[in-house]
Amino acid sequence: MLEYFFRRVVTLFFTLVFASIIIFVSLEIIPGDPASYMLGINAQEDTVIALKKELGLDKPKFERYLIWVKGMLIGDFGVSYTYRSPVIEMVGERLWVSLPLAIYALLLSTIIALPVGIFAAANRGKILDFSIMGFTQIGIAIPNFWFAMLLVYLFAIILRWFSAGGFAGWEDGIILGLKSLTLPAIALALPQASILARVMRSSLIDILSEDFMKTARAKGLSFKKALISHGIRNALIPVLTIIGLQFSFLMAGAIIIENVFFLPGLGRLIFQSIAQRDIIVVESVIMLLVFSVVLVTFIVDIAYVIVDPRLRSSIL
Amino acid sequence: MMPLLKNKNLSNLSFSFWVGSICVLFVFLLAIVSFFWTPYDVTSLEISNRFKTPSYNHFLGTDHFGRDILSMIMVGTQTSIAVAMVAVGIGILFGLPLGLIAAAKRGTFFDDLVMRFNDLIFAFPALIIAILITAVLGPGAFNAIIAIGIFNIPVFARVARGAALTQWSKEYILAAQVSGKGTILISIEHIIPNILNLLIVQATIQFSLGILAEAALSYVGLGAQPPIPSLGRMLADSQTMISIAPHMAIFPGLFIVITVLGLNLMGDGLRDYFDPKLKVSNS
Amino acid sequence: MKFFKNIFFVLLVIPIVFSVNAFASKTDLTVGLQLEPPHLDPTGAAAGAIDQVLYSNVFEGLTRFASDGSIIPGLAKSWDVSSDGTTYTFHLHKGVKYHDGSDMDANDVKFSLDRARAEDTTNAQKALFAGITDVNVIDSHKVQVVLDKPNGNFLFNLAWGDAVIVSEDSIENIKQNPVGTGAFVFDNWVQGDRIELKKNNSYWGAPAKLEKATFKFISDPSAAFAAMMAEDVDVFKSFPAPENLVQFEADSRFKVLIGSNEGETILSTNNKMEPFNNLKVRKALAHAIDRKAIIDGAMFGYGTPIGTHFAPHHPAYVDLTGQSQYDPELSKKLLSEAGFPDGFTTTLKLPPPAYARKGGEIIASQLRDVGINVEISNLEWAQWLEEVFRGKDYGLTIVSHTEPFDIGIYARPEYYFQYDSKEFQKVIEDLTAETNPVQRTSLMKNAQKIIADDYVNGYLFQRAQLSVVNSKVIGMWKNSPTQATDLTAVYWDN
């Protein structure tokens, strides 16, 4: 057990080192630099060099890599070249948009998908089931940025119920903030809800054919009662796994939606920083995202082994 | 006859499979026709003729440069299909051997390495990396292919490894080993034909994901460059004009939906066909 | 289930609550801008976005631009010029205070100018200060600036946002917390979203009429359109989507301001590269281009054709468009004379703005008509700067040169279009040294003609300054002589 744990820690370590090298190297070879970007087309060459020096970009590559990695080890993710504020602060600020957006989208998709999936399973094989499944297929096939454009057209331009973009902030009240996240959350939620509804349905159908469900029915429970008291609860396990997966997807996957709606979230920060060649921000934010994914995988792996003794014996 | 079609009857294919096939066939036909003929030339601009709504002359209207939208969509689907298809090809070309070798050498350091490599790539946020790759290599259809293809490699490696592992535990493989066949030969002669159905299903799924990814990349300006039309860029262009000419936004999007929907339905149909057990829950 | 019911209720109610706009007192203004400043030091970056927010609102210089482009006194109430034209003595306004309460005096002027021209300065327009040899403090409100030779542009140079007066005490944090002398005080910056200014109650000049000004950054053109339509913003400066202006013009809630802008949009040509080093080829290029189609197609009709690199609203402008009218037949003939009867292939590298991306597609199609095969690649700014601007690895590109009165760039042979003409360089040298207005005008005209005769670049059009303004907002600048959103005289008409 200890040996397994140790081995996983070593792989975790090497994965992170490897990831940091990939990230650093690919951002080194990307053409363009933040100093020229900031100074524009009238700047003199010596000014660009002076600014590079001020930003610490004149140091050798390897040294910069070491500074970056050392900083991260003590929780210092560097200072943005363009904004001159600490990356960790910028990320923290953007999380106030990205995190609520992801949660909002997840809530929406769950609230819609679970009843729809249950409903489809209960009416399995009927025309209703068939059309719901058809709709979920369309929901998966729609590019979310296109759906977002259509939402903007309908709700912001024609009906004028929502503003087409931007984030109102939380200072003026939660409702105002939520309002500006509503269209983006819907755009993000549609494909997720479609997937979730399908998972809910098939998981429930699987459960319905299990013996204990048949026993429950035989004991005289009505179909509806059996469904609610035994079926749904048991069917939720795979659904929860999917919801967990979707959450991490929504955090990083909202990048295009954040751009369509002009939300100052994490995705747009990365997008903008790539354009401005604010390399340190791009590096650190991607590293943070990779780290969170790798860490979650690590914890899940360890947890499985602790929970499931069969796995343990196969490993040891 | 390959094992995947053994004892199978085409009539077992589901209704949704046929609907999907028709969608896919329709889009592919348009793309193929556009190699030889389009209603109008997509590179000639006629600004006085812009923002025309759909009519007999222009079935889907014209865009902000007076180009025929139907013609642009026809050529655009050609780009999407080509990019997604080659990206799937890259995934199979590199992922399949990796997965097969990992399965053949299961439990070894190499196997572990492949799996960790998979985890590593999966840990990266895909779209951000694709944007980075195209920023490094410059925008263009070819670089979009690479950006999408890289993420297909671990997918196929994982599927191939998983499926091959179950095959390796079967008796007929044991028999082949006893008869003195080498690992590589067994992988090629026995494993691949038996996991082909899973690979086909996965390829269809990755194909449809590739279409969506290409649309997203060219929407942010990193796909095929003008004057080659691409559906994603058409949508990006239409965004500021949606209040003047909504048809510019609606039709290219619809074609993406039709293509992806068709491929997904086909994929589901094929999966049910190959594995009737699953059909119980997924009819 | 009650929880779900509540959520549904909230979702239903949200749109109803917010379709009602509350009308508060009208002393605050929200201005939409496309680009967000990277930081707030106008003397430390080229980003026009910094000036768009801060110029004349928060920071002021010795001189300043008026809305018609003329140079008027700023923090200097007057100045004397020595007879040889090399010494300027500025008399500063008295009683000017920084927003932190400290006094602005001659030492600050010396500090600001010395900082901008220092060896290791990060001022993006270092060239503006190149001729200064000495800055001397005479007394607390009198400063003497010594130049190495007479400079007819000197007062103009001092009016730029890069030449504003800053205080040594607050320079440390200027990028996050700018402290100036202007009629507005920097209040708050929500990065990625907005910057807020509030009225400076102890302003030395005429106080601002607005109590509060918010700059909201909306780079997406369709979001800009919707924000304006929903009246989320009151003014949109440099509205990014000309295709939508018709709808604003038709709506009585808004007015569209069409003014002049300093942006000469040109098809920049790599003059050192084969085959563009051949004058005939460049001339053929010029005749292959239909400016009207470009202005219509890319700018929806907003823009003025130009035949040289000079702003048409400038008094010294010469209309030379006749020298390069649209004539594809002539273009083909010139190409065969130059040895390219079947045309050639070249690259067209386009930066992100819509004028470049859309204009590029149109130009590519026009050039194809005369046999020139153009390979388009769309680049980000950083990439464009690296490859095109510094690397000179390009055939053609499209860019708008937004600096006011910037014909001087043609005298720099290392500049990215690599035009090297001794004749032209001499004219600019004379122009810089000349202070007599009549002589200056004639030199400017001469300069325009030389670059038009040499067909250095394809001169496309002068951009129009397009702003959408709520019809009750009075006092917005129509023209844009520099990148600025001067709000000091703006008010609501109620």
mmCIF file with all atom_site columns, C-alpha atoms in Angstrom, chain C residues 1 32 45 59 71 80 90 115 173 198 209 262 272-273 280 289 327 329 335 355 387 390 441 457 459 483:
data_model
loop_
_atom_site.group_PDB
_atom_site.id
_atom_site.type_symbol
_atom_site.label_atom_id
_atom_site.label_alt_id
_atom_site.label_comp_id
_atom_site.label_asym_id
_atom_site.label_entity_id
_atom_site.label_seq_id
_atom_site.pdbx_PDB_ins_code
_atom_site.Cartn_x
_atom_site.Cartn_y
_atom_site.Cartn_z
_atom_site.occupancy
_atom_site.B_iso_or_equiv
_atom_site.pdbx_formal_charge
_atom_site.auth_seq_id
_atom_site.auth_comp_id
_atom_site.auth_asym_id
_atom_site.auth_atom_id
_atom_site.pdbx_PDB_model_num
ATOM 1  C CA . MET C 1 1   ? -38.569 20.062 -4.377  1.00 0.00 ? 1   MET C CA 1
ATOM 2  C CA . GLY C 1 32  ? -18.004 52.176 -23.808 1.00 0.00 ? 32  GLY C CA 1
ATOM 3  C CA . ALA C 1 45  ? 3.093   52.151 -23.080 1.00 0.00 ? 45  ALA C CA 1
ATOM 4  C CA . PHE C 1 59  ? -3.491  63.663 -16.691 1.00 0.00 ? 59  PHE C CA 1
ATOM 5  C CA . ILE C 1 71  ? -2.598  72.937 -29.897 1.00 0.00 ? 71  ILE C CA 1
ATOM 6  C CA . ASP C 1 80  ? 8.171   82.387 -24.825 1.00 0.00 ? 80  ASP C CA 1
ATOM 7  C CA . PHE C 1 90  ? 6.946   77.854 -20.066 1.00 0.00 ? 90  PHE C CA 1
ATOM 8  C CA . ARG C 1 115 ? 12.074  60.720 -17.187 1.00 0.00 ? 115 ARG C CA 1
ATOM 9  C CA . ASN C 1 173 ? 2.268   53.149 -8.281  1.00 0.00 ? 173 ASN C CA 1
ATOM 10 C CA . LYS C 1 198 ? -14.952 60.753 -10.063 1.00 0.00 ? 198 LYS C CA 1
ATOM 11 C CA . LYS C 1 209 ? -19.960 68.852 -14.982 1.00 0.00 ? 209 LYS C CA 1
ATOM 12 C CA . GLU C 1 262 ? -5.925  60.411 -37.526 1.00 0.00 ? 262 GLU C CA 1
ATOM 13 C CA . LYS C 1 272 ? 12.889  46.091 -50.274 1.00 0.00 ? 272 LYS C CA 1
ATOM 14 C CA . MET C 1 273 ? 11.325  42.790 -51.267 1.00 0.00 ? 273 MET C CA 1
ATOM 15 C CA . LYS C 1 280 ? 6.182   49.710 -61.717 1.00 0.00 ? 280 LYS C CA 1
ATOM 16 C CA . ILE C 1 289 ? -7.157  48.655 -55.855 1.00 0.00 ? 289 ILE C CA 1
ATOM 17 C CA . ASP C 1 327 ? -7.742  50.852 -63.419 1.00 0.00 ? 327 ASP C CA 1
ATOM 18 C CA . GLU C 1 329 ? -6.216  47.209 -67.291 1.00 0.00 ? 329 GLU C CA 1
ATOM 19 C CA . LEU C 1 335 ? 2.769   44.316 -64.462 1.00 0.00 ? 335 LEU C CA 1
ATOM 20 C CA . TYR C 1 355 ? -10.719 47.125 -41.226 1.00 0.00 ? 355 TYR C CA 1
ATOM 21 C CA . GLU C 1 387 ? 6.923   38.991 -38.041 1.00 0.00 ? 387 GLU C CA 1
ATOM 22 C CA . ARG C 1 390 ? 10.193  43.974 -36.627 1.00 0.00 ? 390 ARG C CA 1
ATOM 23 C CA . THR C 1 441 ? 2.867   73.930 -45.444 1.00 0.00 ? 441 THR C CA 1
ATOM 24 C CA . ASN C 1 457 ? 2.331   51.967 -50.057 1.00 0.00 ? 457 ASN C CA 1
ATOM 25 C CA . TYR C 1 459 ? -2.988  54.484 -49.707 1.00 0.00 ? 459 TYR C CA 1
ATOM 26 C CA . GLN C 1 483 ? -6.703  59.122 -28.752 1.00 0.00 ? 483 GLN C CA 1
#
